[in-house]
XYZ file of C-alpha atoms in Angstrom:
475
model
C 30.038 -53.477 -99.440
C 29.721 -52.206 -103.150
C 26.196 -53.787 -103.095
C 25.293 -51.920 -100.123
C 26.628 -48.654 -101.728
C 24.589 -49.362 -104.989
C 21.393 -49.629 -102.787
C 22.087 -46.327 -101.007
C 22.512 -44.566 -104.136
C 19.360 -46.053 -105.732
C 17.628 -44.893 -102.554
C 19.047 -41.340 -102.810
C 18.007 -41.235 -106.460
C 14.531 -42.433 -105.553
C 14.074 -39.881 -102.807
C 15.274 -37.092 -105.023
C 12.747 -37.996 -107.548
C 10.010 -37.798 -104.870
C 11.142 -34.725 -103.344
C 9.354 -31.533 -104.833
C 11.592 -29.161 -106.575
C 13.420 -26.762 -104.326
C 11.785 -23.496 -104.995
C 12.029 -19.995 -103.266
C 10.878 -19.161 -99.712
C 7.515 -17.660 -98.226
C 7.598 -15.183 -95.462
C 4.924 -12.687 -94.177
C 4.641 -9.142 -93.238
C 3.738 -8.504 -89.423
C 2.218 -5.199 -89.518
C 0.805 -3.831 -86.276
C -1.569 -0.958 -87.184
C -4.304 -2.203 -84.761
C -5.411 -2.088 -81.214
C -6.480 -5.687 -80.819
C -3.647 -7.782 -81.889
C -2.254 -10.741 -79.832
C 1.025 -10.504 -77.825
C 4.321 -10.824 -79.802
C 4.872 -14.107 -77.989
C 1.615 -15.502 -79.176
C 2.397 -14.291 -82.752
C 5.712 -16.284 -82.660
C 3.901 -19.516 -81.941
C 1.407 -18.665 -84.624
C 4.303 -18.189 -87.182
C 5.810 -21.486 -86.029
C 2.515 -23.251 -86.246
C 2.153 -22.459 -89.633
C 5.603 -23.443 -90.839
C 6.754 -19.922 -91.463
C 10.400 -19.097 -90.969
C 10.699 -15.705 -92.252
C 8.843 -12.481 -91.136
C 9.022 -8.916 -91.971
C 8.213 -6.028 -89.518
C 8.026 -2.311 -89.990
C 10.040 -1.199 -87.035
C 12.291 -2.681 -84.339
C 9.700 -2.824 -81.620
C 11.739 -4.568 -78.538
C 9.122 -6.700 -77.621
C 8.680 -8.227 -80.983
C 12.466 -8.792 -81.386
C 12.773 -10.421 -77.839
C 9.830 -12.654 -78.612
C 11.504 -13.867 -81.824
C 14.796 -14.698 -79.967
C 15.563 -18.437 -80.126
C 12.821 -18.976 -82.665
C 14.924 -19.839 -85.627
C 12.606 -17.254 -87.714
C 14.667 -14.982 -89.789
C 13.630 -11.414 -89.427
C 13.899 -8.442 -91.754
C 13.225 -5.088 -89.667
C 12.590 -1.440 -90.810
C 14.225 1.854 -90.230
C 11.120 4.127 -90.572
C 10.955 6.910 -93.407
C 10.868 9.429 -90.765
C 14.330 8.500 -89.623
C 15.988 8.737 -92.943
C 17.153 12.228 -92.700
C 18.947 11.543 -89.349
C 20.470 8.293 -90.529
C 21.632 9.948 -93.713
C 23.157 13.036 -92.081
C 24.603 11.495 -89.032
C 26.763 8.495 -89.080
C 26.556 8.474 -85.307
C 22.754 8.351 -85.391
C 23.164 5.300 -87.753
C 25.528 3.721 -85.470
C 23.570 4.108 -82.427
C 20.516 2.921 -84.108
C 22.242 -0.200 -85.139
C 23.621 -0.855 -81.859
C 20.339 -0.339 -80.118
C 18.062 -2.403 -82.579
C 20.426 -4.801 -84.134
C 23.419 -5.702 -82.209
C 21.505 -5.908 -78.952
C 19.313 -8.726 -80.367
C 21.624 -10.425 -82.960
C 22.091 -13.469 -83.343
C 19.623 -14.983 -80.905
C 17.167 -12.991 -82.856
C 17.938 -13.943 -86.470
C 17.851 -10.594 -88.187
C 18.845 -11.150 -91.820
C 18.024 -7.922 -93.399
C 17.304 -4.157 -92.680
C 14.753 -2.418 -94.847
C 15.890 1.228 -94.873
C 12.538 3.068 -95.296
C 9.461 1.863 -97.113
C 8.186 2.936 -100.654
C 10.343 6.238 -100.156
C 9.704 7.482 -103.604
C 5.971 7.765 -102.900
C 6.484 9.012 -99.291
C 4.847 12.536 -99.169
C 7.817 13.726 -96.827
C 10.434 14.095 -99.691
C 12.800 11.868 -98.130
C 14.188 10.406 -101.455
C 17.563 12.197 -101.472
C 18.297 10.732 -97.874
C 17.725 7.162 -98.858
C 21.049 6.012 -100.280
C 23.133 7.954 -97.785
C 21.107 6.551 -94.952
C 21.588 2.922 -96.610
C 25.440 3.432 -96.530
C 25.609 4.857 -93.096
C 23.505 1.887 -91.649
C 25.967 -0.525 -93.642
C 29.058 1.142 -92.400
C 27.581 0.813 -88.742
C 27.093 -3.055 -89.427
C 30.671 -3.157 -90.496
C 31.946 -1.562 -87.335
C 30.460 -4.504 -85.618
C 31.442 -7.213 -88.387
C 27.623 -7.836 -89.161
C 27.880 -6.673 -92.795
C 28.284 -10.062 -94.221
C 25.330 -11.480 -92.120
C 22.740 -8.802 -92.469
C 21.840 -7.184 -95.841
C 20.559 -3.641 -96.357
C 17.982 -2.751 -98.952
C 14.859 -0.651 -99.358
C 11.483 -1.819 -100.584
C 10.032 0.154 -103.729
C 6.690 0.372 -104.919
C 5.948 -0.550 -108.533
C 5.034 3.126 -109.238
C 9.001 3.677 -109.145
C 8.845 2.199 -112.734
C 8.104 4.905 -115.533
C 7.047 1.894 -117.655
C 5.942 -1.650 -116.895
C 3.620 -2.803 -119.516
C 4.461 -4.563 -121.642
C 7.058 -6.273 -119.142
C 9.789 -6.122 -121.784
C 9.369 -2.330 -121.810
C 10.031 -2.159 -118.068
C 12.119 0.957 -116.997
C 12.603 3.054 -113.834
C 11.260 6.554 -113.760
C 13.777 8.745 -115.575
C 14.030 11.485 -112.873
C 14.847 8.813 -110.283
C 17.803 7.020 -112.214
C 20.825 9.172 -111.648
C 20.350 10.631 -108.303
C 18.875 7.352 -106.796
C 18.640 4.182 -108.624
C 22.237 4.111 -110.044
C 23.791 4.801 -106.617
C 21.272 2.450 -104.759
C 21.863 -0.459 -107.341
C 25.700 0.141 -107.137
C 25.381 -0.151 -103.331
C 23.281 -3.262 -103.622
C 25.560 -4.967 -106.075
C 28.696 -4.124 -103.931
C 27.171 -5.300 -100.734
C 25.812 -8.446 -102.263
C 22.237 -7.451 -101.151
C 18.991 -7.592 -103.379
C 16.147 -4.915 -104.428
C 13.051 -5.241 -102.512
C 9.921 -4.724 -104.453
C 6.346 -4.225 -103.337
C 3.859 -5.629 -106.047
C 0.170 -5.910 -105.887
C -1.665 -7.144 -108.957
C -4.812 -6.632 -107.062
C -4.395 -2.722 -107.533
C -3.810 -3.276 -111.297
C -6.996 -5.506 -111.593
C -9.125 -3.360 -109.370
C -8.501 -0.334 -111.664
C -8.618 -2.365 -114.894
C -11.102 -5.232 -114.403
C -12.504 -4.669 -117.657
C -9.402 -5.606 -119.598
C -7.691 -8.029 -117.125
C -9.312 -11.466 -116.477
C -9.575 -12.586 -112.974
C -7.960 -15.927 -113.864
C -4.879 -14.022 -115.235
C -4.653 -12.031 -111.891
C -5.125 -15.075 -109.726
C -2.680 -17.532 -111.347
C -5.636 -19.737 -112.791
C -5.383 -21.451 -116.080
C -5.771 -18.783 -119.020
C -4.380 -18.414 -122.458
C -2.092 -15.791 -121.283
C -0.580 -13.285 -123.453
C 2.557 -12.893 -125.551
C 4.821 -10.020 -124.793
C 5.955 -8.581 -128.327
C 8.929 -7.176 -127.005
C 10.592 -10.441 -125.691
C 8.357 -13.175 -127.345
C 7.548 -14.567 -123.817
C 3.986 -15.724 -122.774
C 2.590 -14.470 -119.482
C 0.051 -16.401 -117.883
C -0.285 -14.211 -114.625
C -0.095 -10.576 -113.781
C 2.428 -11.234 -110.745
C 5.069 -12.563 -113.208
C 4.501 -9.618 -115.765
C 5.181 -7.061 -112.958
C 8.110 -8.784 -111.678
C 9.677 -9.111 -115.216
C 8.953 -5.378 -115.609
C 11.363 -4.837 -112.703
C 13.779 -7.412 -114.016
C 13.660 -5.546 -117.487
C 14.230 -2.077 -115.717
C 17.352 -3.569 -113.923
C 18.599 -4.962 -117.149
C 18.011 -1.645 -119.043
C 20.643 -0.105 -116.592
C 22.937 -3.024 -116.761
C 22.242 -4.472 -113.415
C 21.249 -8.116 -114.599
C 23.142 -9.425 -111.625
C 20.912 -7.743 -109.004
C 18.387 -10.095 -107.420
C 14.892 -9.194 -106.227
C 12.936 -10.078 -103.078
C 9.122 -9.442 -103.193
C 8.865 -7.533 -99.753
C 5.069 -7.318 -100.223
C 2.317 -8.727 -101.987
C -1.282 -9.923 -101.192
C -4.911 -9.658 -101.951
C -7.726 -8.268 -99.738
C -10.411 -10.483 -98.429
C -13.009 -7.624 -98.178
C -13.332 -4.195 -99.772
C -15.985 -1.312 -100.433
C -18.527 -1.753 -103.125
C -16.171 -0.076 -105.883
C -13.196 -2.376 -104.889
C -13.527 -4.949 -107.691
C -12.219 -8.387 -106.722
C -12.020 -7.854 -103.036
C -13.325 -11.071 -101.592
C -12.446 -14.127 -99.634
C -12.469 -16.486 -102.393
C -10.098 -14.331 -104.540
C -7.611 -13.626 -101.567
C -7.517 -17.278 -100.872
C -6.881 -18.118 -104.637
C -4.198 -15.394 -105.000
C -2.073 -16.399 -101.872
C -2.257 -20.159 -102.222
C -1.635 -20.286 -106.010
C 1.329 -17.707 -105.456
C 2.746 -19.914 -102.706
C 2.417 -22.933 -104.880
C 4.245 -21.072 -107.599
C 7.099 -19.946 -105.330
C 7.618 -23.151 -103.345
C 7.739 -25.517 -106.274
C 10.500 -23.550 -107.791
C 8.611 -21.819 -110.693
C 10.483 -18.685 -111.612
C 9.372 -15.958 -114.192
C 9.427 -16.167 -118.053
C 12.269 -13.794 -118.219
C 14.119 -15.474 -115.223
C 12.837 -19.106 -115.055
C 15.440 -20.107 -112.481
C 14.853 -17.267 -110.126
C 14.072 -18.654 -106.667
C 12.164 -15.759 -105.438
C 11.707 -15.110 -101.622
C 8.194 -13.546 -101.204
C 6.799 -12.023 -98.131
C 2.949 -12.053 -98.083
C 0.865 -9.113 -96.738
C -0.117 -9.555 -94.074
C -0.314 -11.732 -90.981
C -3.304 -9.821 -89.553
C -6.239 -7.795 -90.559
C -5.143 -4.379 -89.236
C -8.306 -2.349 -87.847
C -6.699 1.181 -87.542
C -5.200 1.424 -91.098
C -6.710 4.322 -92.884
C -8.274 4.291 -96.301
C -10.830 1.999 -98.135
C -12.076 -1.222 -96.485
C -9.605 -3.263 -98.380
C -6.633 -1.734 -96.500
C -7.852 -3.265 -93.164
C -8.478 -6.785 -94.776
C -5.314 -7.942 -96.329
C -4.698 -10.324 -93.254
C -4.524 -14.114 -93.477
C -5.867 -14.176 -89.748
C -7.974 -12.161 -87.443
C -6.631 -10.806 -84.360
C -8.099 -13.603 -82.491
C -5.509 -15.851 -84.603
C -8.469 -17.566 -86.364
C -7.829 -17.887 -90.219
C -9.648 -15.680 -92.440
C -9.202 -18.280 -95.202
C -7.123 -21.383 -95.769
C -3.671 -21.114 -97.379
C -1.189 -23.576 -97.604
C 2.251 -21.992 -96.518
C 4.562 -25.100 -96.764
C 5.345 -27.736 -99.527
C 3.668 -30.186 -96.986
C 0.405 -28.316 -96.681
C 0.350 -27.753 -100.357
C -0.120 -31.546 -101.052
C -3.746 -31.160 -99.979
C -4.496 -27.891 -101.904
C -6.895 -27.637 -104.717
C -7.961 -24.264 -106.074
C -11.748 -24.297 -106.527
C -12.921 -21.340 -108.617
C -16.396 -20.339 -108.718
C -18.383 -20.678 -111.919
C -18.361 -16.833 -112.380
C -14.878 -15.716 -112.607
C -15.292 -12.106 -113.508
C -13.393 -9.541 -115.402
C -12.410 -9.662 -119.028
C -9.590 -11.042 -121.272
C -6.195 -10.153 -120.702
C -4.762 -6.995 -122.250
C -2.862 -7.177 -125.613
C 0.248 -5.000 -126.347
C -1.998 -3.344 -129.096
C -4.234 -1.815 -126.430
C -1.633 0.508 -125.368
C 1.043 0.971 -122.750
C -0.087 1.468 -119.128
C 1.616 0.865 -115.749
C 1.493 -1.731 -113.337
C 1.860 -4.524 -115.903
C -1.349 -3.893 -117.563
C -2.786 -1.523 -120.184
C -4.732 1.435 -119.040
C -8.432 0.698 -119.003
C -10.414 2.664 -121.586
C -14.003 2.135 -120.170
C -13.632 1.570 -116.437
C -12.542 5.150 -115.554
C -10.942 5.474 -111.989
C -9.790 8.497 -109.997
C -7.662 9.035 -107.008
C -8.960 11.223 -104.295
C -8.086 12.418 -100.844
C -9.279 10.607 -97.644
C -11.247 13.560 -96.005
C -10.606 11.813 -92.593
C -6.721 11.526 -93.079
C -4.456 13.573 -90.820
C -4.147 17.120 -92.081
C -0.706 17.354 -91.653
C 0.067 14.072 -93.487
C -2.466 15.146 -96.081
C -0.690 18.609 -96.634
C 2.651 16.730 -96.841
C 1.150 14.407 -99.404
C -0.080 17.417 -101.481
C 3.227 19.034 -101.243
C 4.943 15.740 -102.682
C 2.407 15.278 -105.340
C 2.805 19.006 -106.699
C 6.658 18.936 -106.091
C 8.746 15.881 -106.455
C 5.738 13.706 -107.810
C 5.280 16.013 -110.954
C 1.618 16.325 -110.697
C 0.080 19.191 -112.868
C -1.127 21.338 -110.189
C -1.608 24.509 -112.183
C -5.493 24.404 -111.870
C -5.457 24.473 -108.173
C -3.397 27.817 -108.052
C -5.168 31.022 -107.078
C -7.612 32.283 -109.714
C -7.352 29.173 -111.656
C -10.250 26.762 -112.696
C -9.958 24.352 -109.714
C -8.920 26.546 -107.067
C -12.288 26.678 -105.447
C -13.390 25.217 -103.245
C -10.227 26.532 -101.474
C -9.938 23.301 -99.201
C -7.002 20.876 -98.609
C -9.324 18.082 -99.371
C -10.271 19.253 -102.744
C -6.760 20.377 -103.640
C -5.075 17.199 -102.543
C -7.649 15.210 -104.517
C -6.837 16.954 -107.642
C -3.245 16.775 -107.233
C -3.330 13.082 -106.237
C -5.495 12.212 -109.325
C -3.131 14.065 -111.615
C -0.332 12.089 -110.319
C -2.485 8.856 -110.491
C -3.509 9.478 -114.010
C 0.159 10.262 -115.034
C 1.334 7.024 -113.668
C -1.335 5.322 -115.763
C -3.183 4.248 -112.690
C -0.335 1.920 -111.723
C -0.685 -0.155 -108.650
C 0.400 1.662 -105.759
C 0.317 5.116 -107.335
C -2.831 6.052 -105.411
C -1.304 5.634 -101.826
C 0.276 8.992 -100.445
C 1.060 7.341 -97.108
C -2.470 6.120 -96.791
C -4.185 9.513 -97.162
C -5.928 8.559 -100.648
C -7.917 5.857 -102.271
C -9.376 4.863 -105.584
C -12.917 5.733 -106.677
C -14.833 4.560 -109.677
C -17.165 7.755 -109.894
C -15.763 11.147 -110.912
C -15.189 13.455 -107.965
C -17.008 16.507 -107.646
C -15.669 19.550 -105.963
C -17.218 22.642 -107.408
C -17.238 22.866 -111.133
C -13.834 21.386 -111.484
C -13.196 18.598 -113.998
C -10.954 15.693 -113.047
C -8.730 14.173 -115.912
C -8.793 10.503 -116.457
C -5.773 10.171 -118.669
C -2.890 11.999 -120.137
């Protein structure tokens, strides 16, 4: 009997050595701003065929939640920004929402989290003050049905919620958001055992600063890296630098115990001529190398033991998304379910994966701390100027709301577009919004995600021309 036990122990040890390191988890965002997507039932089959066991959706569409029933796929649902006011002001609305969209499907549909809003701080509708009250009311509604221990409540933030993110050690939240929003939200997350959702896009930082960031650094490929003089840690990829900036911001407020889930990250396979780095090869490399990093248990320099859950963006190319071409080309799959490119999404699939970079990598060397502090985990480009402008085809109501946000809560310098001022003419919504968007974008040091405004804007590399007005490139 002892001999048998010894053999068993040896076999277990051998299997342990041969098994890849337990790492984090990979999920995917299932966006549906398109008119040509497959049915939800087909989507569930696709997810399972790829070995994906986590999905994040942007609403609580009954057909999607029903299709996911019994699939064993964990689901994060979203309470949209436009419902934050009602959820914050009326506990009865929050209770009704939870009963209609959560209780009706759980546990057969394995809802594991509720994202209350999405990137609320850059939402042009000024919903920030309703965020934490809405989160609390949704949580109380879960409590009434004894689901508060099973389903987490959080809210995805964009990286532009940071006032500083380069170098990573200087990471801090925007000062005007700390007392009214971040402290109460982080207290809530800590008390309920939840986590902070963060949307991170190294692509946007690279696109705006390709002259000072190497493509290898952005795509997790071998490179010398850079040492953060603030913490003496070496960074070899932009993703880690951006995540650690968020960890540093949490630490600065004494919330070291709050965990992070990366609720969105990705790279477009196609873009406009001025969208540097948007290509099939780069998208495949970014996503595959990220998957390998996450699934093989690699944390960040600041948190080497952090097993991150990461949701790739996105499942499909979405043909009705506004903005530049890249916005419609973040998908891993075409609507006909064919792969845009090959990405291993499981530990098993990684065994056959090899990143094959082209001979021309593009970009320049990584930024050094001496080059000055920018946002988005990188220094601000000094030679490749970029501007943020309004999309002339955007919905006029959304554009007006975004302009109001930029000149109000966003803190853009809008004095020049007031009557009788230098940039008042031409007196059009598009020209005024472009000036305000660009002011905000430059003040945020062109951080990834700071030229979004609900999809009503995009980045350009040639200076905008509206009358005789000059558009600043930095503050």
